[in-house]
mmCIF file of C-alpha atoms in Angstrom:
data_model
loop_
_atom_site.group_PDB
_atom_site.id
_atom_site.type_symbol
_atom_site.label_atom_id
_atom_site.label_comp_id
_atom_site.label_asym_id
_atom_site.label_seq_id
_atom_site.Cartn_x
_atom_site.Cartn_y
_atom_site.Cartn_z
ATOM 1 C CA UNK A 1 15.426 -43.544 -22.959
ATOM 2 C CA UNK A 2 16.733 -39.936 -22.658
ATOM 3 C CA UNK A 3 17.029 -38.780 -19.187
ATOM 4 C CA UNK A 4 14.628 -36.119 -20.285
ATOM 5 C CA UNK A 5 11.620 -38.497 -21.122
ATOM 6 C CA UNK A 6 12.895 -40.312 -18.143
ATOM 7 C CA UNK A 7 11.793 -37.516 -15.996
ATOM 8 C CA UNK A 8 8.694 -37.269 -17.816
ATOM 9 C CA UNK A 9 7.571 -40.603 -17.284
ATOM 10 C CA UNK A 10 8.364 -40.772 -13.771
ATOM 11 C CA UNK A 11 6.475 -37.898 -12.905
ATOM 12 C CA UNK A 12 9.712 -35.905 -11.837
ATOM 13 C CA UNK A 13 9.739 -33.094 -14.272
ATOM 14 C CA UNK A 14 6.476 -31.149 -13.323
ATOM 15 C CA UNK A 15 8.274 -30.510 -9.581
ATOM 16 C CA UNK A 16 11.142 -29.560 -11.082
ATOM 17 C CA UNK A 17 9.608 -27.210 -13.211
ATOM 18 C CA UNK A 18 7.309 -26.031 -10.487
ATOM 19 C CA UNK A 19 10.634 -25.408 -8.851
ATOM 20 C CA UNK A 20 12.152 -23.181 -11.319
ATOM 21 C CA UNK A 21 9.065 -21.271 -11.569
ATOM 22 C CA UNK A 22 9.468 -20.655 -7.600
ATOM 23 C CA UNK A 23 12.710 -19.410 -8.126
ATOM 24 C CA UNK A 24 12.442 -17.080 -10.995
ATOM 25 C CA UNK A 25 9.703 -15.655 -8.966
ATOM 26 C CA UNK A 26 11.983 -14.988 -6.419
ATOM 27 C CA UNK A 27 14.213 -13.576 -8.040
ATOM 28 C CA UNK A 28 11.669 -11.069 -10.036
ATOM 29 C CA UNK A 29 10.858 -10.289 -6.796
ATOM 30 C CA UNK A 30 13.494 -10.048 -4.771
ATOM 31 C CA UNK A 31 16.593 -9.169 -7.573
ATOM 32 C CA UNK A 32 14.620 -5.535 -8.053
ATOM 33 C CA UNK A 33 14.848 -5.615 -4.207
ATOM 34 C CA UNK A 34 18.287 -6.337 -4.135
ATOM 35 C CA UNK A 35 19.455 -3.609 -7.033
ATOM 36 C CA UNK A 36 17.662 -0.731 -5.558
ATOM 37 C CA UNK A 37 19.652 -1.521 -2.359
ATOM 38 C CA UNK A 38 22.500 -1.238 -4.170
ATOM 39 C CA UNK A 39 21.989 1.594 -6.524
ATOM 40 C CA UNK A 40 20.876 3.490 -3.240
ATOM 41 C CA UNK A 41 24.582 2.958 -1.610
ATOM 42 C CA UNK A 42 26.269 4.169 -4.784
ATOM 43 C CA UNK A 43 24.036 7.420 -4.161
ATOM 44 C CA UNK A 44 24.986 7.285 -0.700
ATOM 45 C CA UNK A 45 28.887 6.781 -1.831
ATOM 46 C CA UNK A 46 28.429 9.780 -4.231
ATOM 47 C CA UNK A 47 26.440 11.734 -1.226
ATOM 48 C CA UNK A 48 30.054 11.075 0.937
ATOM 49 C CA UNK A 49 28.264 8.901 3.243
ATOM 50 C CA UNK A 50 29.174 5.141 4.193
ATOM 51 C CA UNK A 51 26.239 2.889 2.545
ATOM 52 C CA UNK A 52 26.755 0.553 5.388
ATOM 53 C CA UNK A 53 26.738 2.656 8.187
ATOM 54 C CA UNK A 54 23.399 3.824 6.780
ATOM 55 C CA UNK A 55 21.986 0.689 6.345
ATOM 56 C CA UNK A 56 23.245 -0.335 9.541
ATOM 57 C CA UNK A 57 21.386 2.769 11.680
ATOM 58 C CA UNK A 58 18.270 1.793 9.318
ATOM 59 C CA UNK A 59 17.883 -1.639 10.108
ATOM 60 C CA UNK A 60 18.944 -1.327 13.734
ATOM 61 C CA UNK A 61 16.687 0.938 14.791
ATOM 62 C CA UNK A 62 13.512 -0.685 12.398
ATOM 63 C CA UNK A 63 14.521 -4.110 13.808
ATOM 64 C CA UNK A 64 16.046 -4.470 16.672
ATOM 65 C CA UNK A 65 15.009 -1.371 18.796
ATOM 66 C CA UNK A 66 12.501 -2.121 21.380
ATOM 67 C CA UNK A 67 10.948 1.449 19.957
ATOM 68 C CA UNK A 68 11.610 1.137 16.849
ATOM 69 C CA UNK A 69 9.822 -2.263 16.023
ATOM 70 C CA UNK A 70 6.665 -1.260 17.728
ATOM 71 C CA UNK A 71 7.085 1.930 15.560
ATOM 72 C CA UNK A 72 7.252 -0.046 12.608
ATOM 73 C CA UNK A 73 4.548 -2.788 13.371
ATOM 74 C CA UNK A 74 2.377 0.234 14.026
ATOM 75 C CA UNK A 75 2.549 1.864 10.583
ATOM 76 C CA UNK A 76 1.936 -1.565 8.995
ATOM 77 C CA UNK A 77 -1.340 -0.992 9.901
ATOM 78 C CA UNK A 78 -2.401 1.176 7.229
ATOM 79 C CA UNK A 79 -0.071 0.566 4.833
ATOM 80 C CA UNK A 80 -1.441 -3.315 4.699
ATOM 81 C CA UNK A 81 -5.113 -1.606 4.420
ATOM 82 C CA UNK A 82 -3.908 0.589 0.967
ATOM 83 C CA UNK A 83 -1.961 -3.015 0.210
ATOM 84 C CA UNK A 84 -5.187 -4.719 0.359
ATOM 85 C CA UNK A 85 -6.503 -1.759 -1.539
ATOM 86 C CA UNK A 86 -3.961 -1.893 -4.652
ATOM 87 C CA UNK A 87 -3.901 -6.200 -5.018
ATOM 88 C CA UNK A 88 -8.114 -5.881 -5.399
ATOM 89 C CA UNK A 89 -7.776 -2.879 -7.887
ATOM 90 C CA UNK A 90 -5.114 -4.385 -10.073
ATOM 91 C CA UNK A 91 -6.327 -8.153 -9.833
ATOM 92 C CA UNK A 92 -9.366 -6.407 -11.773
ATOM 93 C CA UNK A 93 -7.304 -4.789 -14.236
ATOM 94 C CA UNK A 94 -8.168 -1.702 -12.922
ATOM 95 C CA UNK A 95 -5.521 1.084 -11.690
ATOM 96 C CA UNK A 96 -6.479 2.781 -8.988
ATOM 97 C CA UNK A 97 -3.475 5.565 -8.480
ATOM 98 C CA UNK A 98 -5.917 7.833 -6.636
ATOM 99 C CA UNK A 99 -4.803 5.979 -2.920
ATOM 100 C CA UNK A 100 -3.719 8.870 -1.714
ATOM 101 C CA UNK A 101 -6.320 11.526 -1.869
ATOM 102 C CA UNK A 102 -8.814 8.637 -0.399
ATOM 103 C CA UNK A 103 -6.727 8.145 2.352
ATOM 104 C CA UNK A 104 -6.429 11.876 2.939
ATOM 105 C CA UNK A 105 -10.294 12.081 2.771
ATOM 106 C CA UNK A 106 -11.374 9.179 4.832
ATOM 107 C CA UNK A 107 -8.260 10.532 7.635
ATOM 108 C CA UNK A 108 -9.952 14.062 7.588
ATOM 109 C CA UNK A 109 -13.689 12.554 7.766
ATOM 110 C CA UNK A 110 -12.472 10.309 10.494
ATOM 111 C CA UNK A 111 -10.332 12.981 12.613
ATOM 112 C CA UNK A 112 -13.477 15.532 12.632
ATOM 113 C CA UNK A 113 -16.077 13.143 13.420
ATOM 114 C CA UNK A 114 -15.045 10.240 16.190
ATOM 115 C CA UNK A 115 -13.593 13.089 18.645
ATOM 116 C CA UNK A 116 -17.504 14.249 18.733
ATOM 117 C CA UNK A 117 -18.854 10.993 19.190
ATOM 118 C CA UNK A 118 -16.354 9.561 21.996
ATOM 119 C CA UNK A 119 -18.548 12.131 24.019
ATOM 120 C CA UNK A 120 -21.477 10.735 23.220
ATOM 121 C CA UNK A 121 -21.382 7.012 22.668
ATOM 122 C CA UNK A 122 -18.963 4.394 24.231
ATOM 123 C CA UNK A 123 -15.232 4.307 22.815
ATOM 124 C CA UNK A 124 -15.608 1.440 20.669
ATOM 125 C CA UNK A 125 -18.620 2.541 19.272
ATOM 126 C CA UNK A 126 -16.715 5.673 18.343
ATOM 127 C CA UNK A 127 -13.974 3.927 16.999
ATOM 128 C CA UNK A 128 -16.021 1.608 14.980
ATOM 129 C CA UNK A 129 -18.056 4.196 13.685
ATOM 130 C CA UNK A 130 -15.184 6.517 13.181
ATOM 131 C CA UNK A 131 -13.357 3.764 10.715
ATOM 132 C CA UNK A 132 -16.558 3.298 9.198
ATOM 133 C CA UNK A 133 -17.055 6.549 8.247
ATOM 134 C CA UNK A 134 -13.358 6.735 7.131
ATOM 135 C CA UNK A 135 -14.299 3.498 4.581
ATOM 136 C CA UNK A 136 -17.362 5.054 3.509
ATOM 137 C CA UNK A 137 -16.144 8.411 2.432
ATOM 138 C CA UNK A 138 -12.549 6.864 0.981
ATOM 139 C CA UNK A 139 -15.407 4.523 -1.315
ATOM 140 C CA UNK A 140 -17.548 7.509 -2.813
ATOM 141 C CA UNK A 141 -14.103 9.645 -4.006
ATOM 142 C CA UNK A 142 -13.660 6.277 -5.676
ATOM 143 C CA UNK A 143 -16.813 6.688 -7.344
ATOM 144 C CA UNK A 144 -16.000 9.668 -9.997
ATOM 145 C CA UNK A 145 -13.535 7.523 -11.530
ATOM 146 C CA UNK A 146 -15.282 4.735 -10.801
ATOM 147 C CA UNK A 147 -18.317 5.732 -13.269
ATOM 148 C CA UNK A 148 -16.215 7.430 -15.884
ATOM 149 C CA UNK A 149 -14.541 4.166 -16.412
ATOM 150 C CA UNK A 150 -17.617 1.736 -16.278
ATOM 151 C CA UNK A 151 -19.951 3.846 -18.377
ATOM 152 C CA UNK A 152 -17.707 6.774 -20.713
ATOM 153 C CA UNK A 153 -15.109 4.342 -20.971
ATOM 154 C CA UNK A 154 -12.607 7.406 -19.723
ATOM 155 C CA UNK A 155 -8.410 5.783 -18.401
ATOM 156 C CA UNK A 156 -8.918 5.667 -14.875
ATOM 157 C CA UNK A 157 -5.164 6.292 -14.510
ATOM 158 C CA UNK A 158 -5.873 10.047 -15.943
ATOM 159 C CA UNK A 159 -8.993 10.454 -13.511
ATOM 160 C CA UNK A 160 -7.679 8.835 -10.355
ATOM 161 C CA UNK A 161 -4.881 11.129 -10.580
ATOM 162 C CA UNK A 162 -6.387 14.579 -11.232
ATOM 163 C CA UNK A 163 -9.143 13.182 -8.180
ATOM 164 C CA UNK A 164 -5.839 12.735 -6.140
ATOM 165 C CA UNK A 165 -5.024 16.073 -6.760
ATOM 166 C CA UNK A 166 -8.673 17.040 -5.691
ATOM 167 C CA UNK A 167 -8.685 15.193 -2.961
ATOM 168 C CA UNK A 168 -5.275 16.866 -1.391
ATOM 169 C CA UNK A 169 -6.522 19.932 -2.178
ATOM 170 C CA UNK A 170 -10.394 19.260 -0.748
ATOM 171 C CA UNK A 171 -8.778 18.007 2.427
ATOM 172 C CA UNK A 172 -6.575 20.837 3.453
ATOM 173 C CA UNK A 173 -9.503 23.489 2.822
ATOM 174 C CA UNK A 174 -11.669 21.174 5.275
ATOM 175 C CA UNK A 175 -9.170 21.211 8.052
ATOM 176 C CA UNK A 176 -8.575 24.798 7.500
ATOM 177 C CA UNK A 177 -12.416 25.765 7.252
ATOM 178 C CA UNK A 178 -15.062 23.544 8.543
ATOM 179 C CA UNK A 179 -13.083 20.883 10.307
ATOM 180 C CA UNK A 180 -10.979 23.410 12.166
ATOM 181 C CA UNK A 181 -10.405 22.988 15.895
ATOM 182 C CA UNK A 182 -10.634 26.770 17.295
ATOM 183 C CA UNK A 183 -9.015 26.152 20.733
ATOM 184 C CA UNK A 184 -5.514 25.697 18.637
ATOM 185 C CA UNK A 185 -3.108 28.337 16.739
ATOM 186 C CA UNK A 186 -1.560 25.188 14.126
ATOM 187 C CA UNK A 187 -4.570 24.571 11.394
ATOM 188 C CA UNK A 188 -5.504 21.222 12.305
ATOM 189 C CA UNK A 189 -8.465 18.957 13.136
ATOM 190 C CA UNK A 190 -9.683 18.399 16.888
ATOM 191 C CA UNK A 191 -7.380 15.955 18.967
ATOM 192 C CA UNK A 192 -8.740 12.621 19.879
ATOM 193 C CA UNK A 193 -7.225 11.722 23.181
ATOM 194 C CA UNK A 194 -4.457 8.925 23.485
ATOM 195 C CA UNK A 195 -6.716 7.089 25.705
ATOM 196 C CA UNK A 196 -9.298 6.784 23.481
ATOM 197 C CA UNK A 197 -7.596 6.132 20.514
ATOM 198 C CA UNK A 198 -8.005 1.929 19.157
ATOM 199 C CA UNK A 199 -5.713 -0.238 21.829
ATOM 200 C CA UNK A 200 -2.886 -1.295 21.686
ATOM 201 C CA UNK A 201 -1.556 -4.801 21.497
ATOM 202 C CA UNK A 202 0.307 -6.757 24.957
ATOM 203 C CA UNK A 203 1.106 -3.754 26.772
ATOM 204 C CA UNK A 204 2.937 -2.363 23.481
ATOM 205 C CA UNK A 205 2.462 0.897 21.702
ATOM 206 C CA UNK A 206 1.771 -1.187 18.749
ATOM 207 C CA UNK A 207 -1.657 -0.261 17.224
ATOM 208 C CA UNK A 208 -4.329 -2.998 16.896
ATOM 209 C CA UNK A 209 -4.418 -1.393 13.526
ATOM 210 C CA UNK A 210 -1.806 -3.477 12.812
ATOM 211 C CA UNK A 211 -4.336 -6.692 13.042
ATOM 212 C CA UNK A 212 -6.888 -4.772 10.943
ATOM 213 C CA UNK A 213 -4.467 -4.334 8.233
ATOM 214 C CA UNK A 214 -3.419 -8.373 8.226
ATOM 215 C CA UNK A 215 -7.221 -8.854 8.313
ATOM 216 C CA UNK A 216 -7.739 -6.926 5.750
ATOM 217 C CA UNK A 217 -5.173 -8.412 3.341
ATOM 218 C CA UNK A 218 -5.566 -11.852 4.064
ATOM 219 C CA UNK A 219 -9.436 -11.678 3.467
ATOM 220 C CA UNK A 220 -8.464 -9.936 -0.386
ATOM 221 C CA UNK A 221 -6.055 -12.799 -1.156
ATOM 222 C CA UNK A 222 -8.826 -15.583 0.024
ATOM 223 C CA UNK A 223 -11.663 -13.652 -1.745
ATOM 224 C CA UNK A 224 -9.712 -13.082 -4.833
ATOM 225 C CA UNK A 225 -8.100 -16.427 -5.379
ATOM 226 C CA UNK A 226 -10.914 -18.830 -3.641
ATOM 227 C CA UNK A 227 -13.941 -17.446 -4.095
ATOM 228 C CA UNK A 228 -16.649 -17.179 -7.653
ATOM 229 C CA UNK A 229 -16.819 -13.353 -7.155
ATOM 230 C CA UNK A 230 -12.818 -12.992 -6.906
ATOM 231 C CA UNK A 231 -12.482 -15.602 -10.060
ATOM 232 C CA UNK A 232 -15.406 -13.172 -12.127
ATOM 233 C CA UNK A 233 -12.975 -9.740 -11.301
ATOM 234 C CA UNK A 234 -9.627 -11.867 -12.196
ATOM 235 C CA UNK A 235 -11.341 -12.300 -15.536
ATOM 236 C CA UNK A 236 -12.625 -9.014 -15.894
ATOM 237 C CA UNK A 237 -8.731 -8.006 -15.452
ATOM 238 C CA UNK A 238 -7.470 -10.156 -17.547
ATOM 239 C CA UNK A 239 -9.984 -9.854 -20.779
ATOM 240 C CA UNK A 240 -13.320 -7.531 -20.358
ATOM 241 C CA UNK A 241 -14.391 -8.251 -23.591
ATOM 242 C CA UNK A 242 -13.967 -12.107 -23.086
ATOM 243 C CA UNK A 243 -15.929 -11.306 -19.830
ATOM 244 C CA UNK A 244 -18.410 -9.383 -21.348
ATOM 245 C CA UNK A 245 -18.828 -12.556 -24.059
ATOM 246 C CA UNK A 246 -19.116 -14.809 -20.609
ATOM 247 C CA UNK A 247 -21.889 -12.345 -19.428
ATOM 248 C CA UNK A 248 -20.198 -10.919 -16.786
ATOM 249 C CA UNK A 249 -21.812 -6.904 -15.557
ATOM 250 C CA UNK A 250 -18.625 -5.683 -16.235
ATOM 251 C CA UNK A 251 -19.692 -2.052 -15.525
ATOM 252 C CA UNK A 252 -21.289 -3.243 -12.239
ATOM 253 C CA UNK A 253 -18.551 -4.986 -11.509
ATOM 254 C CA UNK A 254 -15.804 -2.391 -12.223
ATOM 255 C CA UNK A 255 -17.756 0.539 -9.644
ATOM 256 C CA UNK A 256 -17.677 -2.125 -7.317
ATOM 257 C CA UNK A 257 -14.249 -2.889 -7.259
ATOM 258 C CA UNK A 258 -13.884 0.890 -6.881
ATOM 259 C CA UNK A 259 -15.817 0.717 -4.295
ATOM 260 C CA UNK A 260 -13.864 -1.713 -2.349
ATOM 261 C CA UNK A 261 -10.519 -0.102 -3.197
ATOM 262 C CA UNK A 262 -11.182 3.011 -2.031
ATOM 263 C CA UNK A 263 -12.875 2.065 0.744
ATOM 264 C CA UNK A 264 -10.086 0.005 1.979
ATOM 265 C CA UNK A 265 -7.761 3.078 1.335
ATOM 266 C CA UNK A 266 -9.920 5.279 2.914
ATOM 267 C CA UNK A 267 -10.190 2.847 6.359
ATOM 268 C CA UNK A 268 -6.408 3.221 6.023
ATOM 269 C CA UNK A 269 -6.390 6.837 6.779
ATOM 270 C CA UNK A 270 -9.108 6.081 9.252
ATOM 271 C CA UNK A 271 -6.452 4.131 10.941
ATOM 272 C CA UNK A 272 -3.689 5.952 10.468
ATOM 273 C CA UNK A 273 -5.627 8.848 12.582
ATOM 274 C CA UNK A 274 -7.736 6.500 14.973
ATOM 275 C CA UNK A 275 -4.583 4.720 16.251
ATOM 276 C CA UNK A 276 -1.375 6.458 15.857
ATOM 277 C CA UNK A 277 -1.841 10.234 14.882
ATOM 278 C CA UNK A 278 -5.123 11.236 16.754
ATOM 279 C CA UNK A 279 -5.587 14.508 14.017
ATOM 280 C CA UNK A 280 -5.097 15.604 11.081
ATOM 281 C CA UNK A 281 -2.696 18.963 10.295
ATOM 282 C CA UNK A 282 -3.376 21.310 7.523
ATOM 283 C CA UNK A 283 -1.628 20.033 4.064
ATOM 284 C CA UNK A 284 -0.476 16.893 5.842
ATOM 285 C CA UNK A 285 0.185 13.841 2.298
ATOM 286 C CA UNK A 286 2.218 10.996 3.953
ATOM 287 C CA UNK A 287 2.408 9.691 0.123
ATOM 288 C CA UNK A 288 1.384 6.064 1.580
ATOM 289 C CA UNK A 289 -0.328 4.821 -1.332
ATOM 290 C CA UNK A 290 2.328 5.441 -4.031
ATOM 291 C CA UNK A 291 4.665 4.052 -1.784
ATOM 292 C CA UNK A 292 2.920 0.762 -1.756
ATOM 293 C CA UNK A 293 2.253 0.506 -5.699
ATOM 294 C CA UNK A 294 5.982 -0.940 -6.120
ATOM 295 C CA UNK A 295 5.531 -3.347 -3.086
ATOM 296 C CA UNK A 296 2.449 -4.748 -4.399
ATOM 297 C CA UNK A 297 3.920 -5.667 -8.017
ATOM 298 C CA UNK A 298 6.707 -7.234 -6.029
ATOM 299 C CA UNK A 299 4.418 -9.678 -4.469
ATOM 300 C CA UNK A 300 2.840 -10.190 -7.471
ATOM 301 C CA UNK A 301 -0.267 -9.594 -6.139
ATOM 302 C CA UNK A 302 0.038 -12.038 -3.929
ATOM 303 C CA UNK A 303 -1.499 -11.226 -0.310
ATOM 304 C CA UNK A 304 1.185 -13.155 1.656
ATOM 305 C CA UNK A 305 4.250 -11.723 0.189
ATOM 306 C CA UNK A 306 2.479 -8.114 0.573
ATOM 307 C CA UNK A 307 2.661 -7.924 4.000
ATOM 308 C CA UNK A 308 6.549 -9.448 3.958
ATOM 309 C CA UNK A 309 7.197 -6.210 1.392
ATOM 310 C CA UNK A 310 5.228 -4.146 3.763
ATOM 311 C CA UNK A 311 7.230 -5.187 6.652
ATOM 312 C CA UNK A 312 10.262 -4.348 4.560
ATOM 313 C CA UNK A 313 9.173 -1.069 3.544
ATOM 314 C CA UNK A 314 8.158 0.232 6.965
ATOM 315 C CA UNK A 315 11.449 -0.863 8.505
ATOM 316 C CA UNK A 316 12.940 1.522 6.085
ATOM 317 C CA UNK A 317 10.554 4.425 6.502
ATOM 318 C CA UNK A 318 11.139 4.394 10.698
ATOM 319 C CA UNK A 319 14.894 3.457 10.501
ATOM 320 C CA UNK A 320 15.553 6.063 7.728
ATOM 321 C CA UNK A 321 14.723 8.816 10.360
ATOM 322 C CA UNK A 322 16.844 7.729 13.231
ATOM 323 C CA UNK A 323 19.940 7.539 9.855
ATOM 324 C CA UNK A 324 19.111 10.978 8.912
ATOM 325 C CA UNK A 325 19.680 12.201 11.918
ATOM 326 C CA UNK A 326 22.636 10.753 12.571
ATOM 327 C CA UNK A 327 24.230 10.764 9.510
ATOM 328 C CA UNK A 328 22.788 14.004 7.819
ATOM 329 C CA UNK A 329 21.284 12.366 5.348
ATOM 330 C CA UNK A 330 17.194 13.538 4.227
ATOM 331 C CA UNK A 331 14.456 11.846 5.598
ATOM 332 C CA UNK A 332 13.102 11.149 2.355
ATOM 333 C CA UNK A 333 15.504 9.230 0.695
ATOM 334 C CA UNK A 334 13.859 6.213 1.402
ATOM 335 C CA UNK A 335 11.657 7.976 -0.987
ATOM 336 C CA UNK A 336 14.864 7.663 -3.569
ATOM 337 C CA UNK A 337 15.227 4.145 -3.039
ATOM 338 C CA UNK A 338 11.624 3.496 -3.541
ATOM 339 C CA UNK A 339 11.931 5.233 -7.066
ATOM 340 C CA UNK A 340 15.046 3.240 -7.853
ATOM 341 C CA UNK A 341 13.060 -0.110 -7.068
ATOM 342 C CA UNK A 342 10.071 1.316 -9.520
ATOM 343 C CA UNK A 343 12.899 1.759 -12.273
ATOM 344 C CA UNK A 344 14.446 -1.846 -11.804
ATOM 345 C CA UNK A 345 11.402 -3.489 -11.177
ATOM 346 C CA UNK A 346 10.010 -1.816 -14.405
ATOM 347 C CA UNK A 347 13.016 -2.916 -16.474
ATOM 348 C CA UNK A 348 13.007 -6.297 -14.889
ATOM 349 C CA UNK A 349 9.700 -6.934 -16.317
ATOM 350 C CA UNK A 350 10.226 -5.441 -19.493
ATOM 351 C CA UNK A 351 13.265 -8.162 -19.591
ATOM 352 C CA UNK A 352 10.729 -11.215 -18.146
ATOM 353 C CA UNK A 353 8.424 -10.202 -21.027
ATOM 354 C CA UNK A 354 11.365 -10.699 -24.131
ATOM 355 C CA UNK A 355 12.560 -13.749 -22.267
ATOM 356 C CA UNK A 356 9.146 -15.226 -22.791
ATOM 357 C CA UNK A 357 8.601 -13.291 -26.437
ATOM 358 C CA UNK A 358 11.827 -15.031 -27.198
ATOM 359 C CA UNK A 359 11.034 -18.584 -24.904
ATOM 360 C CA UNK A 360 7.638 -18.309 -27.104
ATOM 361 C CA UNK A 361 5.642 -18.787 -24.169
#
């Protein structure tokens, strides 16, 4: 008997195969990784500036400055939220590029509002009702697209992006206009005062946001991959006319997944305002949710590894800002790098796919 057939019959070969499949996950995921980081310090080397040294200053100050990790635990917060947003929008087959612009809109809806209610109502009645406003406005910009997908049948990658576009636009003339706090010079929104801001965590300046965006993701990867209404929006991803065959509402379904996407994006900027920034400044576009796109086809989707490419990401952002000031480098080229990991991880795929074309899997 073949060693082979062996492994076969003594029930050896399906771990070992569930082993390789671990690994060449892995290394989808973390090769792309791996090659940006190094396509970034040939930049750097072209830039005349020591990749290491860079790298160093980066992930010193993200990880192992006192400041600097609270910094970056903190802006977890809402990039896990647009994280959870993203895995629910693409686990339905649906793209959902407009993160940004519901962010923006459910920031500037959240910024005007809770600093009026804090006078009025108890803090964290405020707060809640301040992040709840945030959701609710982030969910109907969702809702354009949303319907032109479900019912005309219109790419939601074309809508979601001229509704980003919109949305950018929409929020500036708010905070210039009608959200406008007059007792400032600097176009912005009214200030919500440190103190009433959502707490912090142990004595930290870490946001609790920072639990609300685990929360968030973790319930998305149980509800998608454990529960009948997460299996019905896999299928809907994976074949909406074999869904519509099973029965499935797939127009119902797809505004709802809207829905839930862009509420989730638009808590994020609820967040983002109610725990770290406390207003919102006249044509102010962090650029959060594109950011996360690559990190979230890293982890495959997977909730878990999200919030380890989250982690990764935001060490970069904070550390990249103590490096450019040392070094003279931008403050955006983590930016660059994030580009250079959509590039690799595009033509990593595109290589996974004619391995398996070829493989005949």
């Amino acid at each position: 008997m073949s060693e082979t057939t062996s492994d076969i019959g003594d029930g050896r070969a399906a771990p070992a195969f569930a082993r390789r499949e671990i690994w060449g996950v892995l290394a989808m995921s973390l090769g792309p990784v791996l090659a940006a980081f190094v396509l970034s310090g040939l930049i750097l080397l072209l830039m005349q500036v020591n990749p290491f040294s860079y790298y160093g200053y980066v992930f010193g100050r993200g990880l192992f400055s006192p400041t600097g990790v609270q910094a970056t635990l903190t802006r977890m917060g809402p990039l896990l939220l647009l994280a959870a947003s993203l895995i629910v929008a693409f686990r339905a087959g649906i793209w959902n590029l407009g993160g940004d612009a519901q962010f923006l809109v459910g920031a500037v809806f959240a910024a005007a509002w809770t600093p009026l209610m804090v006078a009025h109502v108890p803090v964290w009645g405020a707060l809640l009702a301040g992040m709840a406003v945030s959701a609710g406005f982030g969910a109907l910009w969702g809702l354009v697209p949303a319907f032109l997908r479900a019912y005309q049948g219109l790419n939601e990658i074309i809508t979601t992006l001229m509704m980003n576009f919109l949305g950018l636009s929409l929020a500036s003339v708010l905070v210039k206009l009608v959200f406008l706090d007059p007792a400032t010079t600097v176009p912005q929104t009214r200030t919500l005062p440190v103190e009433d801001r959502l707490p912090t965590l142990g004595g930290t300046t870490i946001s609790s946001g920072l639990l609300i965006g685990l929360v968030a993701v973790l319930a998305v990867h149980f509800v998608m991959t454990r529960t009948a209404f997460g299996l019905r929006l896999r299928v809907v991803g994976a074949n909406a006319g074999a869904a519509v065959h099973a029965g499935l509402a797939v127009p119902a379904l797809t505004v709802a997944v809207f829905a839930i996407s862009a509420g989730f994006a638009g808590l994020s900027g609820g967040v983002a305002i109610l725990g770290q920034y406390g207003n919102v400044r006249a044509d102010w576009n962090p650029a959060y949710a594109m950011s996360v796109v690559p990190l979230v086809f890293l982890a495959r989707f997977n909730g878990f590894a999200a919030i380890g490419f989250v982690a990764l990401f935001s060490i970069l952002s904070i550390g990249s800002e103590s490096a450019a000031r040392r070094m003279g480098v931008p403050n955006y080229f983590t930016l660059v790098t994030v580009a250079i990991l959509l590039i690799v991880l595009g033509l990593a795929e595109y290589w996974g796919a004619r391995r398996r074309q070829k493989a005949g899997v």
